[in-house]
CSV table of C-alpha atoms in Angstrom, one decimal:
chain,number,residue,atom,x,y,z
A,184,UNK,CA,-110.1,-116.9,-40.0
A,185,UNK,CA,-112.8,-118.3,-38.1
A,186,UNK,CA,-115.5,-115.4,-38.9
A,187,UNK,CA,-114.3,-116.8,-42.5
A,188,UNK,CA,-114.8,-120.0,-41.9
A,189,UNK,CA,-117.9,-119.7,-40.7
A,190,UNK,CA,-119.5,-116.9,-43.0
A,191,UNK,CA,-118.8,-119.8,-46.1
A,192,UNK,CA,-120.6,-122.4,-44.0
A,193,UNK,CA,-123.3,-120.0,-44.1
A,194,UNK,CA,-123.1,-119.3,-47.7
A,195,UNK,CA,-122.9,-123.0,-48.5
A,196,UNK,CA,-126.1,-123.2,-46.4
A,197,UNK,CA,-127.6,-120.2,-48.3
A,198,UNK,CA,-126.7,-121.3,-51.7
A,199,UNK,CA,-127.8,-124.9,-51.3
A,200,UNK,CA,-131.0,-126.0,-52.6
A,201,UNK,CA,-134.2,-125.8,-50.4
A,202,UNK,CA,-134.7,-129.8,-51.2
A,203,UNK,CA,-131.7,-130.2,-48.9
A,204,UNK,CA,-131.5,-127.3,-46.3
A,205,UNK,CA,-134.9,-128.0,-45.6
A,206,UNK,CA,-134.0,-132.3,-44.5
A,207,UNK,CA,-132.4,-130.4,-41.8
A,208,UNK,CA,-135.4,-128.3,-40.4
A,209,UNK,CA,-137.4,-131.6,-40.8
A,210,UNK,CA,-135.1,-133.5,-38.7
A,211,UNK,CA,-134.8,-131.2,-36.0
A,212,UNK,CA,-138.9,-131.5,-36.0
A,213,UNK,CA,-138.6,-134.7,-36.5
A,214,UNK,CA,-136.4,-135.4,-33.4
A,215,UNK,CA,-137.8,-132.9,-31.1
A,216,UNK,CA,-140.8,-133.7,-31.5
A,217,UNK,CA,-142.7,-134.9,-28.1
A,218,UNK,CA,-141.3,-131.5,-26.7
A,219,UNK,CA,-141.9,-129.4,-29.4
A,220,UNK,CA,-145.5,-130.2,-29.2
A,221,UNK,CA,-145.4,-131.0,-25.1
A,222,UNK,CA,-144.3,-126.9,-25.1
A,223,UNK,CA,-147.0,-125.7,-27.5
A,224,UNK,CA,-149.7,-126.9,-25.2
A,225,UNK,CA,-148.3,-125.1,-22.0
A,226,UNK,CA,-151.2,-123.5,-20.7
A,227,UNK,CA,-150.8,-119.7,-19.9
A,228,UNK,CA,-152.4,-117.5,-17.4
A,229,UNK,CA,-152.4,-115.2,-20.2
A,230,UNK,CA,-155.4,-118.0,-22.1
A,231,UNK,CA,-158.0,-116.3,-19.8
A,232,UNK,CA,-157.2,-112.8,-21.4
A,233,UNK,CA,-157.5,-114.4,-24.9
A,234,UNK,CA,-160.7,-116.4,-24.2
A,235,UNK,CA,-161.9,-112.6,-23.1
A,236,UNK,CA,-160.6,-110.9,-26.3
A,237,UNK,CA,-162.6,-114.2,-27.8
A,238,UNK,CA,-165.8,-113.2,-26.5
A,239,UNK,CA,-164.9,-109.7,-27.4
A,240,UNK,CA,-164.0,-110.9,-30.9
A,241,UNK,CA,-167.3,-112.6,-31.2
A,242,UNK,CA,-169.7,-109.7,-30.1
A,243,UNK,CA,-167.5,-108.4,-32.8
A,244,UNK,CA,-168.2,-110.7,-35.4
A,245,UNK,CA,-172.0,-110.3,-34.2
A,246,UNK,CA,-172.0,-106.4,-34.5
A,247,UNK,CA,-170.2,-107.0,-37.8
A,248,UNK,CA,-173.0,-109.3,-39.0
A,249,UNK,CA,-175.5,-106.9,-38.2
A,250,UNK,CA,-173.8,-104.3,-40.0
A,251,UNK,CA,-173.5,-106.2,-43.1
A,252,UNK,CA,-177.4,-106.9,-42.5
A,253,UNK,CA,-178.3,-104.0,-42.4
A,254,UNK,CA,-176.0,-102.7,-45.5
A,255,UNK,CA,-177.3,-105.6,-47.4
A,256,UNK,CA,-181.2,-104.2,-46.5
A,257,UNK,CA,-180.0,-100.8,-47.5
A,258,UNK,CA,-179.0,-102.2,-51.2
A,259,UNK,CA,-181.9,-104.0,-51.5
A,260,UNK,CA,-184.0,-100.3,-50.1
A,261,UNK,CA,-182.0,-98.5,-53.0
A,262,UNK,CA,-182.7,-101.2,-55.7
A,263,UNK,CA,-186.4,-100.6,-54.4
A,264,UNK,CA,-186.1,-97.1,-54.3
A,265,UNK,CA,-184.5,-96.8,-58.5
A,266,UNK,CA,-187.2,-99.6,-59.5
A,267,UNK,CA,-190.0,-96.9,-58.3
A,268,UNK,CA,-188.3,-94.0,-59.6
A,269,UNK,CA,-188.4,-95.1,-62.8
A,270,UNK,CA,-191.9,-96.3,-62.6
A,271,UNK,CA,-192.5,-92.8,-61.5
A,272,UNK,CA,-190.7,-91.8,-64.4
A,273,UNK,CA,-192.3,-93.6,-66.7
A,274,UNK,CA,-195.4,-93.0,-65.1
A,275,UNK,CA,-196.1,-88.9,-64.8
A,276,UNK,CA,-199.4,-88.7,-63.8
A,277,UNK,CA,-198.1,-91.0,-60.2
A,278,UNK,CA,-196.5,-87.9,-58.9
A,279,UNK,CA,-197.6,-87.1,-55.6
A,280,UNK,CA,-198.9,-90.7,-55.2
A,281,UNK,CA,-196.9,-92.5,-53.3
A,282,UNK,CA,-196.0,-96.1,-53.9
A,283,UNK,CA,-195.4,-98.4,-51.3
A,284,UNK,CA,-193.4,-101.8,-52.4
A,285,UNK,CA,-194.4,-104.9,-51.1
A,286,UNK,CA,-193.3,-108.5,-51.3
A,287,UNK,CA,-195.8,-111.4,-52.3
A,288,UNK,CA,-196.4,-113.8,-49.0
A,289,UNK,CA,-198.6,-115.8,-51.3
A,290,UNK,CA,-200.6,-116.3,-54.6
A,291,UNK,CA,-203.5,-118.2,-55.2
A,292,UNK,CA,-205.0,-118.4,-58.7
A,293,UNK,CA,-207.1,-121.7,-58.8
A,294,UNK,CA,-210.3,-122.0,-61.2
A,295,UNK,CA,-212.5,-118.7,-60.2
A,296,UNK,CA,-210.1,-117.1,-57.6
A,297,UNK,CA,-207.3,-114.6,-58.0
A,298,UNK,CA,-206.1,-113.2,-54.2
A,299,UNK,CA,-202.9,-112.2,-53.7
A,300,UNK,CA,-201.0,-111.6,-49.9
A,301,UNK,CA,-198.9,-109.1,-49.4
A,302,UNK,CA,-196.3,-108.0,-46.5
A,303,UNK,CA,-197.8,-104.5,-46.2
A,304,UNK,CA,-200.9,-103.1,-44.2
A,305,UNK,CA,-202.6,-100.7,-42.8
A,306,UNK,CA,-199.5,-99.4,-40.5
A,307,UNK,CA,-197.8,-98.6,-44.2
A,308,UNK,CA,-200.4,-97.0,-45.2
A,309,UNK,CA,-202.4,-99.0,-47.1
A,310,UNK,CA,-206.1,-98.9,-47.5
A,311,UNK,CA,-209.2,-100.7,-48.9
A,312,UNK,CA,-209.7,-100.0,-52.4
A,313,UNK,CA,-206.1,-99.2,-53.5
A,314,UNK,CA,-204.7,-100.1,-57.1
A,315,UNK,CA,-201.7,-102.4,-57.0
A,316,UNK,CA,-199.3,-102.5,-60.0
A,317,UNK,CA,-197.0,-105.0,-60.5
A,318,UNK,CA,-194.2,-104.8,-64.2
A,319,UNK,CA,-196.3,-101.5,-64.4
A,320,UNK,CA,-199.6,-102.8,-65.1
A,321,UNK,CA,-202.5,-102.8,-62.9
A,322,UNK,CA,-203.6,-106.3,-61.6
A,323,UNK,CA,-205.8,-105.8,-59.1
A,324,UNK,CA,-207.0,-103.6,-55.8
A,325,UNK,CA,-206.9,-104.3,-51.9
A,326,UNK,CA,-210.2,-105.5,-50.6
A,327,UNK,CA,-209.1,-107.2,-47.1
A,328,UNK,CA,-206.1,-105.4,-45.1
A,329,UNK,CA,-204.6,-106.0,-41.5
A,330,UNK,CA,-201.5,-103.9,-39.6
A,331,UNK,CA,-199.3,-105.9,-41.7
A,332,UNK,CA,-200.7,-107.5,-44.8
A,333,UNK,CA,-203.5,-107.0,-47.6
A,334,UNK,CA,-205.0,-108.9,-49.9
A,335,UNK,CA,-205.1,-108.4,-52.7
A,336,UNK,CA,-208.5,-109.2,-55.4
A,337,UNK,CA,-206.8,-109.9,-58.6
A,338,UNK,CA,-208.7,-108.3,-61.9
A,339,UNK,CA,-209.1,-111.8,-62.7
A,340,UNK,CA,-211.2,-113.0,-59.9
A,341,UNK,CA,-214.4,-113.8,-60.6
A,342,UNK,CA,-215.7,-111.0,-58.0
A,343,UNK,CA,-213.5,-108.3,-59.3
A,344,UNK,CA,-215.3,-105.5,-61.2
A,345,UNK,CA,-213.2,-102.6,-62.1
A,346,UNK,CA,-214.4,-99.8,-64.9
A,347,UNK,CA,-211.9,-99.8,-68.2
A,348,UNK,CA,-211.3,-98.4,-71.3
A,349,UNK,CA,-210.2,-99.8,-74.4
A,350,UNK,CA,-207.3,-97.5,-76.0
A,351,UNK,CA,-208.5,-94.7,-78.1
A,352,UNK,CA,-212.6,-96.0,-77.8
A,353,UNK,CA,-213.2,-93.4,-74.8
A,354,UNK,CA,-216.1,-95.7,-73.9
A,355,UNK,CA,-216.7,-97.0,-70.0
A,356,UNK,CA,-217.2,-100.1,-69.6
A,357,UNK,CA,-217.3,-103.0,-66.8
A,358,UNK,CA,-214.7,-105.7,-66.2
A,359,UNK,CA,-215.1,-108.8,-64.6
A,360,UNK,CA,-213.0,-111.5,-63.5
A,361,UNK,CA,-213.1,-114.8,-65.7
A,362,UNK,CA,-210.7,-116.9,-63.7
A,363,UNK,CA,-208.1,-119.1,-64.8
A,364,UNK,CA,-206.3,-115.6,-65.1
A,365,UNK,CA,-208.6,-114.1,-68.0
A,366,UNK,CA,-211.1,-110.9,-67.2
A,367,UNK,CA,-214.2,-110.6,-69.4
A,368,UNK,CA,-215.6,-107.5,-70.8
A,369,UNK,CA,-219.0,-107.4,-71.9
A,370,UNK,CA,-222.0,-105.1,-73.2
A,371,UNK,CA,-220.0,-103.1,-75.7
A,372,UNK,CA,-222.1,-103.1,-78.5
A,373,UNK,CA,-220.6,-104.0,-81.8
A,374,UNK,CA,-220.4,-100.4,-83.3
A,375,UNK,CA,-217.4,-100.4,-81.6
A,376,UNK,CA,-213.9,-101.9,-83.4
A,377,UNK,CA,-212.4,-103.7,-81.1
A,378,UNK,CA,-209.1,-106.0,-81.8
A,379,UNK,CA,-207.4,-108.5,-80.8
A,380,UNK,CA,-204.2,-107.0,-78.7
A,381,UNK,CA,-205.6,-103.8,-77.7
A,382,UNK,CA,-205.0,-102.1,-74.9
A,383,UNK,CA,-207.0,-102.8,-71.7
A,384,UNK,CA,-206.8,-99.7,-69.5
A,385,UNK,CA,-208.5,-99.3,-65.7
A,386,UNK,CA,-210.3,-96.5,-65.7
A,387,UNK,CA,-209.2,-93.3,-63.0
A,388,UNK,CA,-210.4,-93.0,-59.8
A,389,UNK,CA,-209.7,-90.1,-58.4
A,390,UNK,CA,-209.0,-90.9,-54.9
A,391,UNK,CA,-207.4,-94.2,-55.9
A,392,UNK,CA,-205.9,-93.5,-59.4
A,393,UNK,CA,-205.2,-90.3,-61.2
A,394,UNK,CA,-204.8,-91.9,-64.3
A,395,UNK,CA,-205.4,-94.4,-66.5
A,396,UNK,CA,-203.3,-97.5,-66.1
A,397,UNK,CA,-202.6,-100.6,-68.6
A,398,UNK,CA,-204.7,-103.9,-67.1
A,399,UNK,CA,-204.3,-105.7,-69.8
A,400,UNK,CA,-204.8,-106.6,-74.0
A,401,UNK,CA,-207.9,-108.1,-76.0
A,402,UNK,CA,-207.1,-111.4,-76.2
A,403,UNK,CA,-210.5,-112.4,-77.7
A,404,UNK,CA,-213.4,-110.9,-78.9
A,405,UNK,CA,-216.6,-112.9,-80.3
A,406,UNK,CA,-219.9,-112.1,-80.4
A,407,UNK,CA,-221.8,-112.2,-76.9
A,408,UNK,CA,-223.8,-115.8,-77.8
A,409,UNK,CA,-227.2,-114.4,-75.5
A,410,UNK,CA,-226.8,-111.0,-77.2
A,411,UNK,CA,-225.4,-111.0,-80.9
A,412,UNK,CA,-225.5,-107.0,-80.3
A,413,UNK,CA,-222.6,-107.1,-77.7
A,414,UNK,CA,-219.0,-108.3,-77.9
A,415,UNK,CA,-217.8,-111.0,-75.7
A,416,UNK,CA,-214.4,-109.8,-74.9
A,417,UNK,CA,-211.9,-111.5,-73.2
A,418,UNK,CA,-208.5,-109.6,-71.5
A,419,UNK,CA,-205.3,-111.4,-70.7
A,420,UNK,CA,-203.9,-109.2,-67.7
A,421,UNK,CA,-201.1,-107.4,-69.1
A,422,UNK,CA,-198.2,-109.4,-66.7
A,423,UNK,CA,-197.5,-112.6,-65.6
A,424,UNK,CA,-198.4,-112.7,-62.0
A,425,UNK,CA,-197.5,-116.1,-61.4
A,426,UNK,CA,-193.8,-115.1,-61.9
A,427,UNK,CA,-194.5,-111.7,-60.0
A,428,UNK,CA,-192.4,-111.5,-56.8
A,429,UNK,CA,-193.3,-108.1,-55.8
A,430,UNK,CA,-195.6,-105.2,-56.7
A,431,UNK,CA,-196.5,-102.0,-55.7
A,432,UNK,CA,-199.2,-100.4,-53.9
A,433,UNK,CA,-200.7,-96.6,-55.2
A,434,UNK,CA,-201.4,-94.6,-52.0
A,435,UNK,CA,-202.8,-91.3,-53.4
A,436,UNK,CA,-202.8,-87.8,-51.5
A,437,UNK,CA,-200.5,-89.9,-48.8
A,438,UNK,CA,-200.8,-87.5,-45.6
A,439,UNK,CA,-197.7,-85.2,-44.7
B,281,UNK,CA,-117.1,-120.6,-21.6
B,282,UNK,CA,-119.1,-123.2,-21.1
B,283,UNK,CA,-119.7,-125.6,-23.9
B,284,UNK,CA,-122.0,-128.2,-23.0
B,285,UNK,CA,-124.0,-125.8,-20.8
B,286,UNK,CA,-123.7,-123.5,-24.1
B,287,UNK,CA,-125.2,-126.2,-26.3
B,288,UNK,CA,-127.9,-127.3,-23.6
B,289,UNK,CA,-129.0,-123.6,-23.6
B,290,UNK,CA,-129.3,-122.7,-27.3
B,291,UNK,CA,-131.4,-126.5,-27.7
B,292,UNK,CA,-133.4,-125.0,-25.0
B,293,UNK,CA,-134.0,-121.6,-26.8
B,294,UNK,CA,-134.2,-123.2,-30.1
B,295,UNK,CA,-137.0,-125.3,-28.7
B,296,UNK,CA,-139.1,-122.9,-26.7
B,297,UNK,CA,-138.9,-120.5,-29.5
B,298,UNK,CA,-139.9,-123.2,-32.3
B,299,UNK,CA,-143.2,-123.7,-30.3
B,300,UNK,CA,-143.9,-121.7,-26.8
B,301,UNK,CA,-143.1,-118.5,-27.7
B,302,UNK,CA,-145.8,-117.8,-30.1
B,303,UNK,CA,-148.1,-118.1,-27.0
B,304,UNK,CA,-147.0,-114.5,-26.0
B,305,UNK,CA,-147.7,-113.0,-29.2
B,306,UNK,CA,-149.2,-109.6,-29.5
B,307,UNK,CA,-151.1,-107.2,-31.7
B,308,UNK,CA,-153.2,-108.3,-34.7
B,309,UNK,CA,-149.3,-109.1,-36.2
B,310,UNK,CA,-148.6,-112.2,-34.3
B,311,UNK,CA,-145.6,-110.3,-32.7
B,312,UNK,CA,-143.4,-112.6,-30.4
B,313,UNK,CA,-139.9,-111.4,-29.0
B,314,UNK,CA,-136.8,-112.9,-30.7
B,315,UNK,CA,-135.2,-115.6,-27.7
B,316,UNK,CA,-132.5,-116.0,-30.0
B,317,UNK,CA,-131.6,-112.9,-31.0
B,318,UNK,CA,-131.7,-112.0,-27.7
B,319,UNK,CA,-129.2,-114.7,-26.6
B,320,UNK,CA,-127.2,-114.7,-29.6
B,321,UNK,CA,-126.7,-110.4,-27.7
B,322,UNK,CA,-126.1,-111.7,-24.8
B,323,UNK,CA,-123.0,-113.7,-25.8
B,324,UNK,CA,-121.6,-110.9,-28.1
B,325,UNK,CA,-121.5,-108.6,-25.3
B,326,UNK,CA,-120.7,-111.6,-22.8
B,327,UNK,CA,-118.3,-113.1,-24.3
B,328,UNK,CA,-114.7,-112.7,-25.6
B,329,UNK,CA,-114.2,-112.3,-29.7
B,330,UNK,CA,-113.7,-115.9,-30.7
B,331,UNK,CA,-116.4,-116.9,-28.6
B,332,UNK,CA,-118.4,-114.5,-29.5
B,333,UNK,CA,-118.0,-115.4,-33.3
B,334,UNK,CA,-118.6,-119.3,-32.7
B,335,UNK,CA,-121.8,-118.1,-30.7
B,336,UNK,CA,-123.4,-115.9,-32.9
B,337,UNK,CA,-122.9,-118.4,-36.1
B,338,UNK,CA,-124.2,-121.5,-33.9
B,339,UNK,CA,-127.4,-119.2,-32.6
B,340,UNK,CA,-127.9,-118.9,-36.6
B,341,UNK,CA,-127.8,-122.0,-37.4
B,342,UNK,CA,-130.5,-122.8,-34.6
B,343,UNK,CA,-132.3,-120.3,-36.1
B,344,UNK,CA,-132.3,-121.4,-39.5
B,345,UNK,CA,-132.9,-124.6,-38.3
B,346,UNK,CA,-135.8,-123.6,-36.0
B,347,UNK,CA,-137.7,-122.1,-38.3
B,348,UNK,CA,-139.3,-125.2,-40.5
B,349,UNK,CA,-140.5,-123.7,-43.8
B,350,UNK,CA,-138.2,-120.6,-44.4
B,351,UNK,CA,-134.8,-120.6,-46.1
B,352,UNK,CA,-132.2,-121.7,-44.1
B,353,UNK,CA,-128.7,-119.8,-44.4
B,354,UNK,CA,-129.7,-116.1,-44.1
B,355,UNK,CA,-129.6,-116.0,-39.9
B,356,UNK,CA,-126.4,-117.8,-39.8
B,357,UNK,CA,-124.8,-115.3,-41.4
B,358,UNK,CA,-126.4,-112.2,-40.2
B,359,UNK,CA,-126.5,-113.3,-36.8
B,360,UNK,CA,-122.6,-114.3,-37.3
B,361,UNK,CA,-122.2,-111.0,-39.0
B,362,UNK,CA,-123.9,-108.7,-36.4
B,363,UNK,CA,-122.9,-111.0,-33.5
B,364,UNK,CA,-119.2,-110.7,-34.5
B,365,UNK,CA,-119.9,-106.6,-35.2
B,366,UNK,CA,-121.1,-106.4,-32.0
B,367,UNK,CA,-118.6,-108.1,-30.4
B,368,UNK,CA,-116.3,-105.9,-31.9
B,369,UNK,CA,-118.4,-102.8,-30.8
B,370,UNK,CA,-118.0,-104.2,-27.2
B,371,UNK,CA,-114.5,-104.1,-27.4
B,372,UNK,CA,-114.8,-100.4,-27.8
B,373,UNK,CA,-118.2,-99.0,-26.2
B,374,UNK,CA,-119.6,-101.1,-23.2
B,375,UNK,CA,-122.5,-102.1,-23.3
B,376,UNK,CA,-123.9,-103.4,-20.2
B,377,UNK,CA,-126.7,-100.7,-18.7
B,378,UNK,CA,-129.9,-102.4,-19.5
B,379,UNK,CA,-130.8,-99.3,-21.6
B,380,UNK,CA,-127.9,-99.8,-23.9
B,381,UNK,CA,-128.6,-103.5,-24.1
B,382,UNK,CA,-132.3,-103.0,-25.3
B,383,UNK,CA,-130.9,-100.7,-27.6
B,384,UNK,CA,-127.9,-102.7,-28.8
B,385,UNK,CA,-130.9,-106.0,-29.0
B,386,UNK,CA,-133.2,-103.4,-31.3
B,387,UNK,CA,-130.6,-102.3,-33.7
B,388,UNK,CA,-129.2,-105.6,-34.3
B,389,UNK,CA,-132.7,-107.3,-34.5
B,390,UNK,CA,-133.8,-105.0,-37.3
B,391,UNK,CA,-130.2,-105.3,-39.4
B,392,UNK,CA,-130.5,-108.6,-39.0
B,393,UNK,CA,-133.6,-109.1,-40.2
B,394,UNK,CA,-133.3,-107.0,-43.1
B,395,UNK,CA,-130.0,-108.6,-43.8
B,396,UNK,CA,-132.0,-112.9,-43.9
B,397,UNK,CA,-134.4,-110.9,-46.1
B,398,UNK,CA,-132.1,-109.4,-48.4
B,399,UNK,CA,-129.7,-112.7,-48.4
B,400,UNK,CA,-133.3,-114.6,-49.0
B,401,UNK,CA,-133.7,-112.4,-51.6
B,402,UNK,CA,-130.2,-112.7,-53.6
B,403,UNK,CA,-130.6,-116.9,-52.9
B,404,UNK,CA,-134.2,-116.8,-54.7
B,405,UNK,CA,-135.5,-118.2,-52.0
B,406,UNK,CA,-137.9,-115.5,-50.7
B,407,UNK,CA,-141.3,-116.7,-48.5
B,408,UNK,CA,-142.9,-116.7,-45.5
B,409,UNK,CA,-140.9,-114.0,-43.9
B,410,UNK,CA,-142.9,-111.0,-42.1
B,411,UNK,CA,-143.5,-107.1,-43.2
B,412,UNK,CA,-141.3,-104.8,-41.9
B,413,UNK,CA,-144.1,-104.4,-38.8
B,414,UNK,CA,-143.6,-107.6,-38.2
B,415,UNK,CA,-139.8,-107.7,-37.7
B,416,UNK,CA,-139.8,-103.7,-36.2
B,417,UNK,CA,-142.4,-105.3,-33.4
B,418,UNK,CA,-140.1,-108.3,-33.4
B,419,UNK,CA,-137.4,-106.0,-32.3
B,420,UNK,CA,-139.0,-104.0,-29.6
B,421,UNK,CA,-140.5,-106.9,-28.2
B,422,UNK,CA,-136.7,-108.5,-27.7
B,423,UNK,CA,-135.5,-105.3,-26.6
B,424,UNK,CA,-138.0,-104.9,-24.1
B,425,UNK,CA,-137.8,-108.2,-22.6
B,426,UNK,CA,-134.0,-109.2,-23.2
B,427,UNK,CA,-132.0,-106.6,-20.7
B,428,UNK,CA,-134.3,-109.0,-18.0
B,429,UNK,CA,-133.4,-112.3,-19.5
B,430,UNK,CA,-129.9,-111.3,-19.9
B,431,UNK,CA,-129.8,-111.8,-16.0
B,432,UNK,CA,-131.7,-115.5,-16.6
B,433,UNK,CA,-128.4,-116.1,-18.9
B,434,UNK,CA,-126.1,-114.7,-17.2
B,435,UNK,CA,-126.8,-116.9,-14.1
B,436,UNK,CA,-127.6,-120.4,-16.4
B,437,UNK,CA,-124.2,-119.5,-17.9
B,438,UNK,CA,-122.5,-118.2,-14.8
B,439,UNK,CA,-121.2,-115.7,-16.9
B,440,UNK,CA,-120.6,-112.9,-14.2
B,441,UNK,CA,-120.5,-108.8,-15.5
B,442,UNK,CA,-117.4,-107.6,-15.7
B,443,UNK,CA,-118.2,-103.8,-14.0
B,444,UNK,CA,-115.0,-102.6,-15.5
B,445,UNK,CA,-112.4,-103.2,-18.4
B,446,UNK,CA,-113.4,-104.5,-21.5
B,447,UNK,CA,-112.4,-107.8,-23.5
């Protein structure tokens, strides 16, 4: 009878809403307060041996930081590593060149100049003289390099002078920076159809460039004013460097 | 049997288990030992039937009421169910080696928590409670430590063990 008795006082508990049941628990918190809370700040000799597994847990943490460093560096490695594959893809004639990615440290582009920094150097690799692409285009080649950056002489500078071709002409010629990020291409002599949009390709190199690469499109082309015989062309560089955060440097016949 | 001293004790429990005992927690799971459970034992196998029975449902109801944010009603009547099962048992197999009270603490600690869940359940008011890690660990833990505070209880309560006969 008692077991009964019981057992229904704990069904009515049970079965009684939360609203209510719970004015109990909150009571007995209520009440017992000071020693409630007196009893959860008993220090234990046991603290030490958590403050350990603390420091424990924090080289932890640390290691696991570095971990997701390092997996973070891998994704950004592989994203790299598909960006260059297809611009190997696209680009046959850079097999067995390699390509070395760099980040741009800065860019200056002000009135005659066009230089470039990069976070590569001579311990990648890198060398005087080599191409560097950036969106696949050509936009300029290493003239100064340390251990662990280059610069970079834009097409556009006004001391650049790289050897082109305009599509389908087959005809050498000479282009010079313009600044204020135009190159100029003169002494072509007007027997020559040139347009406006045409392709700008740098010349090969061998040593430096297998093939010929995109630089940029005719983006005007008058008469030379000294020399009515010539065109005056001016090239727009084929990408917008300004909005370029990393390019690519074209190490040919890397060693082994 | 000892009211007052009865109702001193279980406040005591009630209390240390509401906030201190969570201080000797271990694994990842948070597991602390069952003081309750282990008391709410200790006076099924200490105790004659109908104290046994009043016991077990008042060690319930502190632990319902203990345990702020979870349903109350499902340990009142497990531990009243178990508590008056093994009091019951006791009357038939003795159980006072410390072996067979660990055991005795582990079986009863795992029915009676999958009981409060399964009660919790029927009542809809399900929450907060543990995996089944939680209350297995739960279970150990008590069982480990109870056979040793059976002897702490056992001389707060002056209960003395009966070496032979049975209630």
């Amino acid at each position: 009878m008692l077991f009964a008795w019981c057992m229904l006082g704990g069904l009515i508990l049970l079965f009684s809403p939360r609203a209510v049941t719970s004015k109990f628990q909150f009571a007995f918190a209520q009440f017992f307060h000071w020693p409630l809370s007196a009893a959860r700040n008993v220090p234990l000799a046991a603290k030490t041996e958590v403050a350990t597994q603390e420091t424990g847990g924090r080289k932890e943490t640390q290691y696991q930081n570095y971990i997701a460093n390092l997996e973070e560096e891998l994704r950004q490695k592989n994203v790299m590593v598909e960006k260059l594959t297809g611009l190997r893809s696209r680009l046959r004639g850079l097999e067995g060149a390699k390509l070395v990615p760099a980040d741009i440290i800065t860019c200056s582009m002000e009135g005659m100049r066009g230089e470039v920094i990069i976070n590569r150097g001579s311990e990648d690799g890198l060398a005087k003289g080599n191409f560097v692409i950036g969106d696949n285009s050509v936009i300029g080649t290493i003239t100064e390099i340390s251990p662990r950056t280059a610069n970079i002489r834009l097409l556009t500078d006004a001391s650049s002078n790289v050897q082109v071709n305009i599509a389908e002409l087959g005809v050498n010629m000479l282009m010079q920076g313009g600044g204020g990020n135009t190159a100029k291409i003169k002494m072509v002599p007007m027997k020559h159809k040139i347009r406006v949009g045409d392709y700008v390709l740098v010349k090969n190199k061998p040593g430096y460039l297998e093939i010929a690469m995109i630089a940029g499109k005719v983006q005007q082309c008058k008469r030379d004013a000294r020399n009515p015989a010539l065109w005056d062309i001016t090239v727009k560089p084929a990408c917008d460097i300004d909005k370029l955060s990393n390019v690519a440097v074209i190490v040919m016949n890397p060693p082994k | 049997m000892r009211w007052p001293r009865f109702a001193v004790l279980i406040l005591v429990v009630t209390l240390v288990q509401a906030s201190w005992v969570d201080e000797i927690a271990v694994t990842r799971l948070n597991v602390s030992p069952d003081l309750l459970l282990i008391a709410m034992v200790f006076f099924a196998v200490r105790c004659n039937l109908t104290e046994a029975i009043i016991s077990s449902f008042a060690i319930g109801l502190a632990a319902d009421i203990a345990a702020t944010g979870f349903p109350m009603g499902p340990r009142i009547i497990s531990f009243g169910l178990f508590g008056t099962g093994l009091a019951y048992l006791h009357r038939v197999i003795a159980i006072k080696k410390m072996p067979y009270e660990a055991l005795a603490i582990f079986v009863v600690g795992l029915a009676a928590g999958v009981l409060a869940r399964i009660l919790a359940l029927l009542a809809g008011k399900s929450g907060g409670w543990g995996g089944f890690g939680v209350l297995a660990g739960t279970s150990i833990y008590s069982a480990v430590i109870g056979p040793f505070l059976f002897l702490v209880l056992g001389w707060m309560m002056q209960i003395r063990m009966k070496r032979r006969g049975r209630d």
